[in-house]
PDB file of C-alpha atoms and ligand atoms in Angstrom:
ATOM      1  CA  UNK A   1     103.658 101.254 128.985  1.00  0.00           C
ATOM      2  CA  UNK A   2     105.906 100.304 125.541  1.00  0.00           C
ATOM      3  CA  UNK A   3     108.570  97.634 125.698  1.00  0.00           C
ATOM      4  CA  UNK A   4     111.013 101.401 125.397  1.00  0.00           C
ATOM      5  CA  UNK A   5     109.507 102.538 129.070  1.00  0.00           C
ATOM      6  CA  UNK A   6     109.982  98.973 130.943  1.00  0.00           C
ATOM      7  CA  UNK A   7     113.630  98.949 129.395  1.00  0.00           C
ATOM      8  CA  UNK A   8     114.474 102.025 130.592  1.00  0.00           C
ATOM      9  CA  UNK A   9     113.336 101.490 134.246  1.00  0.00           C
ATOM     10  CA  UNK A  10     114.915  97.674 134.126  1.00  0.00           C
ATOM     11  CA  UNK A  11     117.584  99.662 133.244  1.00  0.00           C
ATOM     12  CA  UNK A  12     117.394 102.182 137.154  1.00  0.00           C
ATOM     13  CA  UNK A  13     116.893  99.081 138.770  1.00  0.00           C
ATOM     14  CA  UNK A  14     119.907  97.802 137.530  1.00  0.00           C
ATOM     15  CA  UNK A  15     121.672 101.393 137.949  1.00  0.00           C
ATOM     16  CA  UNK A  16     120.106 101.144 141.333  1.00  0.00           C
ATOM     17  CA  UNK A  17     123.097  98.552 142.226  1.00  0.00           C
ATOM     18  CA  UNK A  18     120.606  97.350 145.101  1.00  0.00           C
ATOM     19  CA  UNK A  19     121.472  93.353 144.159  1.00  0.00           C
ATOM     20  CA  UNK A  20     125.175  91.977 144.225  1.00  0.00           C
ATOM     21  CA  UNK A  21     124.027  89.530 140.920  1.00  0.00           C
ATOM     22  CA  UNK A  22     122.570  90.921 137.753  1.00  0.00           C
ATOM     23  CA  UNK A  23     120.467  88.014 138.831  1.00  0.00           C
ATOM     24  CA  UNK A  24     118.536  88.950 141.616  1.00  0.00           C
ATOM     25  CA  UNK A  25     116.909  92.035 139.729  1.00  0.00           C
ATOM     26  CA  UNK A  26     114.585  89.865 138.047  1.00  0.00           C
ATOM     27  CA  UNK A  27     112.419  89.138 139.679  1.00  0.00           C
ATOM     28  CA  UNK A  28     111.379  93.033 139.968  1.00  0.00           C
ATOM     29  CA  UNK A  29     112.247  93.587 136.509  1.00  0.00           C
ATOM     30  CA  UNK A  30     108.727  90.935 136.525  1.00  0.00           C
ATOM     31  CA  UNK A  31     107.498  92.505 138.828  1.00  0.00           C
ATOM     32  CA  UNK A  32     107.678  96.050 137.044  1.00  0.00           C
ATOM     33  CA  UNK A  33     106.633  93.818 134.139  1.00  0.00           C
ATOM     34  CA  UNK A  34     103.755  91.900 135.279  1.00  0.00           C
ATOM     35  CA  UNK A  35     102.443  95.335 136.623  1.00  0.00           C
ATOM     36  CA  UNK A  36     102.670  97.090 133.435  1.00  0.00           C
ATOM     37  CA  UNK A  37     101.742  94.581 130.609  1.00  0.00           C
ATOM     38  CA  UNK A  38      99.269  92.186 130.373  1.00  0.00           C
ATOM     39  CA  UNK A  39     101.865  88.647 129.689  1.00  0.00           C
ATOM     40  CA  UNK A  40     104.597  88.497 130.753  1.00  0.00           C
ATOM     41  CA  UNK A  41     106.107  87.987 126.514  1.00  0.00           C
ATOM     42  CA  UNK A  42     108.922  86.505 125.357  1.00  0.00           C
ATOM     43  CA  UNK A  43     109.592  90.343 123.863  1.00  0.00           C
ATOM     44  CA  UNK A  44     109.186  91.320 127.711  1.00  0.00           C
ATOM     45  CA  UNK A  45     111.589  88.789 129.112  1.00  0.00           C
ATOM     46  CA  UNK A  46     114.214  88.983 126.152  1.00  0.00           C
ATOM     47  CA  UNK A  47     114.356  93.046 127.166  1.00  0.00           C
ATOM     48  CA  UNK A  48     114.730  91.682 130.120  1.00  0.00           C
ATOM     49  CA  UNK A  49     117.593  89.234 129.613  1.00  0.00           C
ATOM     50  CA  UNK A  50     119.551  91.968 127.309  1.00  0.00           C
ATOM     51  CA  UNK A  51     119.197  94.866 130.129  1.00  0.00           C
ATOM     52  CA  UNK A  52     120.624  92.791 132.814  1.00  0.00           C
ATOM     53  CA  UNK A  53     123.344  90.507 130.844  1.00  0.00           C
ATOM     54  CA  UNK A  54     122.138  87.347 131.734  1.00  0.00           C
ATOM     55  CA  UNK A  55     120.999  83.413 129.993  1.00  0.00           C
ATOM     56  CA  UNK A  56     116.924  84.753 128.226  1.00  0.00           C
ATOM     57  CA  UNK A  57     116.118  80.936 129.702  1.00  0.00           C
ATOM     58  CA  UNK A  58     117.417  82.118 133.049  1.00  0.00           C
ATOM     59  CA  UNK A  59     114.476  84.977 133.236  1.00  0.00           C
ATOM     60  CA  UNK A  60     112.223  82.093 131.732  1.00  0.00           C
ATOM     61  CA  UNK A  61     112.444  79.996 134.671  1.00  0.00           C
ATOM     62  CA  UNK A  62     111.747  82.515 136.848  1.00  0.00           C
ATOM     63  CA  UNK A  63     108.815  84.090 134.810  1.00  0.00           C
ATOM     64  CA  UNK A  64     107.050  79.849 133.735  1.00  0.00           C
ATOM     65  CA  UNK A  65     108.245  79.557 137.541  1.00  0.00           C
ATOM     66  CA  UNK A  66     106.330  81.243 139.568  1.00  0.00           C
ATOM     67  CA  UNK A  67     102.403  81.405 139.487  1.00  0.00           C
ATOM     68  CA  UNK A  68     101.883  85.165 140.300  1.00  0.00           C
ATOM     69  CA  UNK A  69     104.064  85.323 137.194  1.00  0.00           C
ATOM     70  CA  UNK A  70     101.791  85.568 133.407  1.00  0.00           C
ATOM     71  CA  UNK A  71     103.445  84.354 130.791  1.00  0.00           C
ATOM     72  CA  UNK A  72      99.802  84.714 128.878  1.00  0.00           C
ATOM     73  CA  UNK A  73      97.281  86.944 128.207  1.00  0.00           C
ATOM     74  CA  UNK A  74      95.500  88.075 131.704  1.00  0.00           C
ATOM     75  CA  UNK A  75      92.531  89.713 132.569  1.00  0.00           C
ATOM     76  CA  UNK A  76      92.803  93.100 134.113  1.00  0.00           C
ATOM     77  CA  UNK A  77      91.961  91.613 137.285  1.00  0.00           C
ATOM     78  CA  UNK A  78      93.328  88.365 138.087  1.00  0.00           C
ATOM     79  CA  UNK A  79      91.097  86.405 141.262  1.00  0.00           C
ATOM     80  CA  UNK A  80      93.064  84.172 142.675  1.00  0.00           C
ATOM     81  CA  UNK A  81      91.150  82.465 145.022  1.00  0.00           C
ATOM     82  CA  UNK A  82      93.542  79.369 147.924  1.00  0.00           C
ATOM     83  CA  UNK A  83      91.514  76.227 148.301  1.00  0.00           C
ATOM     84  CA  UNK A  84      94.648  74.468 149.959  1.00  0.00           C
ATOM     85  CA  UNK A  85      94.028  72.719 153.362  1.00  0.00           C
ATOM     86  CA  UNK A  86      93.001  75.007 156.028  1.00  0.00           C
ATOM     87  CA  UNK A  87      91.154  76.917 152.756  1.00  0.00           C
ATOM     88  CA  UNK A  88      89.685  73.639 151.549  1.00  0.00           C
ATOM     89  CA  UNK A  89      88.159  72.605 155.254  1.00  0.00           C
ATOM     90  CA  UNK A  90      86.606  76.204 155.199  1.00  0.00           C
ATOM     91  CA  UNK A  91      84.983  75.793 151.857  1.00  0.00           C
ATOM     92  CA  UNK A  92      87.220  77.253 149.966  1.00  0.00           C
ATOM     93  CA  UNK A  93      86.244  74.760 146.480  1.00  0.00           C
ATOM     94  CA  UNK A  94      82.529  76.734 147.678  1.00  0.00           C
ATOM     95  CA  UNK A  95      84.371  80.222 146.712  1.00  0.00           C
ATOM     96  CA  UNK A  96      86.256  78.983 143.967  1.00  0.00           C
ATOM     97  CA  UNK A  97      82.793  77.414 142.613  1.00  0.00           C
ATOM     98  CA  UNK A  98      80.612  80.356 143.421  1.00  0.00           C
ATOM     99  CA  UNK A  99      83.527  83.071 141.511  1.00  0.00           C
ATOM    100  CA  UNK A 100      83.470  80.490 137.825  1.00  0.00           C
ATOM    101  CA  UNK A 101      79.335  80.211 138.150  1.00  0.00           C
ATOM    102  CA  UNK A 102      79.288  83.583 138.287  1.00  0.00           C
ATOM    103  CA  UNK A 103      81.913  84.913 136.095  1.00  0.00           C
ATOM    104  CA  UNK A 104      81.307  81.822 133.503  1.00  0.00           C
ATOM    105  CA  UNK A 105      84.891  80.605 133.389  1.00  0.00           C
ATOM    106  CA  UNK A 106      86.816  77.800 134.320  1.00  0.00           C
ATOM    107  CA  UNK A 107      89.886  78.329 136.925  1.00  0.00           C
ATOM    108  CA  UNK A 108      92.750  79.107 134.527  1.00  0.00           C
ATOM    109  CA  UNK A 109      90.391  81.117 132.143  1.00  0.00           C
ATOM    110  CA  UNK A 110      89.863  84.967 131.298  1.00  0.00           C
ATOM    111  CA  UNK A 111      86.364  86.583 130.834  1.00  0.00           C
ATOM    112  CA  UNK A 112      86.154  87.425 127.592  1.00  0.00           C
ATOM    113  CA  UNK A 113      85.741  90.597 128.286  1.00  0.00           C
ATOM    114  CA  UNK A 114      88.433  90.760 129.259  1.00  0.00           C
ATOM    115  CA  UNK A 115      88.318  92.026 133.250  1.00  0.00           C
ATOM    116  CA  UNK A 116      88.669  89.127 135.202  1.00  0.00           C
ATOM    117  CA  UNK A 117      90.867  85.927 134.778  1.00  0.00           C
ATOM    118  CA  UNK A 118      90.031  83.240 137.972  1.00  0.00           C
ATOM    119  CA  UNK A 119      92.486  81.094 139.229  1.00  0.00           C
ATOM    120  CA  UNK A 120      93.246  79.186 141.853  1.00  0.00           C
ATOM    121  CA  UNK A 121      95.761  79.478 144.989  1.00  0.00           C
ATOM    122  CA  UNK A 122      98.210  77.629 146.369  1.00  0.00           C
ATOM    123  CA  UNK A 123      98.847  78.829 150.392  1.00  0.00           C
ATOM    124  CA  UNK A 124      98.869  82.798 150.195  1.00  0.00           C
ATOM    125  CA  UNK A 125      99.498  82.796 153.785  1.00  0.00           C
ATOM    126  CA  UNK A 126      96.440  83.804 154.652  1.00  0.00           C
ATOM    127  CA  UNK A 127      95.338  80.496 156.795  1.00  0.00           C
ATOM    128  CA  UNK A 128      94.245  82.801 159.640  1.00  0.00           C
ATOM    129  CA  UNK A 129      91.078  84.611 157.703  1.00  0.00           C
ATOM    130  CA  UNK A 130      90.619  81.155 155.729  1.00  0.00           C
ATOM    131  CA  UNK A 131      89.277  81.006 153.389  1.00  0.00           C
ATOM    132  CA  UNK A 132      91.200  83.689 150.918  1.00  0.00           C
ATOM    133  CA  UNK A 133      91.669  85.036 147.822  1.00  0.00           C
ATOM    134  CA  UNK A 134      93.263  87.896 146.528  1.00  0.00           C
ATOM    135  CA  UNK A 135      91.918  90.089 143.133  1.00  0.00           C
ATOM    136  CA  UNK A 136      95.427  92.152 141.987  1.00  0.00           C
ATOM    137  CA  UNK A 137      96.778  93.154 145.220  1.00  0.00           C
ATOM    138  CA  UNK A 138      93.709  93.344 147.757  1.00  0.00           C
ATOM    139  CA  UNK A 139      93.248  90.799 150.101  1.00  0.00           C
ATOM    140  CA  UNK A 140      88.957  89.022 151.842  1.00  0.00           C
ATOM    141  CA  UNK A 141      89.157  86.381 153.829  1.00  0.00           C
ATOM    142  CA  UNK A 142      86.368  84.439 155.836  1.00  0.00           C
ATOM    143  CA  UNK A 143      84.942  84.887 152.722  1.00  0.00           C
ATOM    144  CA  UNK A 144      81.412  83.069 152.515  1.00  0.00           C
ATOM    145  CA  UNK A 145      79.629  82.497 148.918  1.00  0.00           C
ATOM    146  CA  UNK A 146      77.279  85.316 150.056  1.00  0.00           C
ATOM    147  CA  UNK A 147      80.538  88.091 149.415  1.00  0.00           C
ATOM    148  CA  UNK A 148      81.732  86.843 146.063  1.00  0.00           C
ATOM    149  CA  UNK A 149      78.950  88.634 144.021  1.00  0.00           C
ATOM    150  CA  UNK A 150      80.214  92.202 146.321  1.00  0.00           C
ATOM    151  CA  UNK A 151      83.486  91.148 145.771  1.00  0.00           C
ATOM    152  CA  UNK A 152      82.960  91.104 142.059  1.00  0.00           C
ATOM    153  CA  UNK A 153      80.987  94.158 141.667  1.00  0.00           C
ATOM    154  CA  UNK A 154      83.642  95.954 143.831  1.00  0.00           C
ATOM    155  CA  UNK A 155      85.627  96.115 140.627  1.00  0.00           C
ATOM    156  CA  UNK A 156      83.033  96.220 138.202  1.00  0.00           C
ATOM    157  CA  UNK A 157      80.820  93.015 137.469  1.00  0.00           C
ATOM    158  CA  UNK A 158      77.644  94.365 136.551  1.00  0.00           C
ATOM    159  CA  UNK A 159      75.782  90.771 136.697  1.00  0.00           C
TER     160      UNK A 159
HETATM  161  S1  FES B   1      95.368  77.379 153.547  1.00  0.00           S
HETATM  162 FE1  FES B   1      95.241  79.210 152.818  1.00  0.00          FE
HETATM  163  S2  FES B   1      95.418  81.309 153.185  1.00  0.00           S
HETATM  164 FE2  FES B   1      97.067  79.225 153.541  1.00  0.00          FE
END
């Protein structure tokens, strides 16, 4: 998506009249950006602010606050491993370590080929399936170390 195409999408969103105040469109606009750009850069935030008629700092605050938004370039697939209480008690830390070992990266890093970004997640509301992992929008529940290579292969890992 080009910046101009993105601008048009944000304009359409605003014109939908779904919400009473302009600020309410910041989150959905950032979701469009998250799905279509490697990172929500300052240029992207500027477009959101201009089209919604809000201050750039308001957009930046939202983009920086939520962990699901990436203001730095991310991989094609973002792997999020929950290590909060339920997941931790069910082995979440070990699952994170397994992803880290197989991919050769630490949490917060992206593989050299740009395929995977590994992240630690706060509770994702999937505690009944602990330990939980998401890859982009796909969920994996009751993940075991043995399942980790299988999950990675599904997304093109060649290891
Ligand atoms: S603690 Fe991991 S999903 Fe809730």
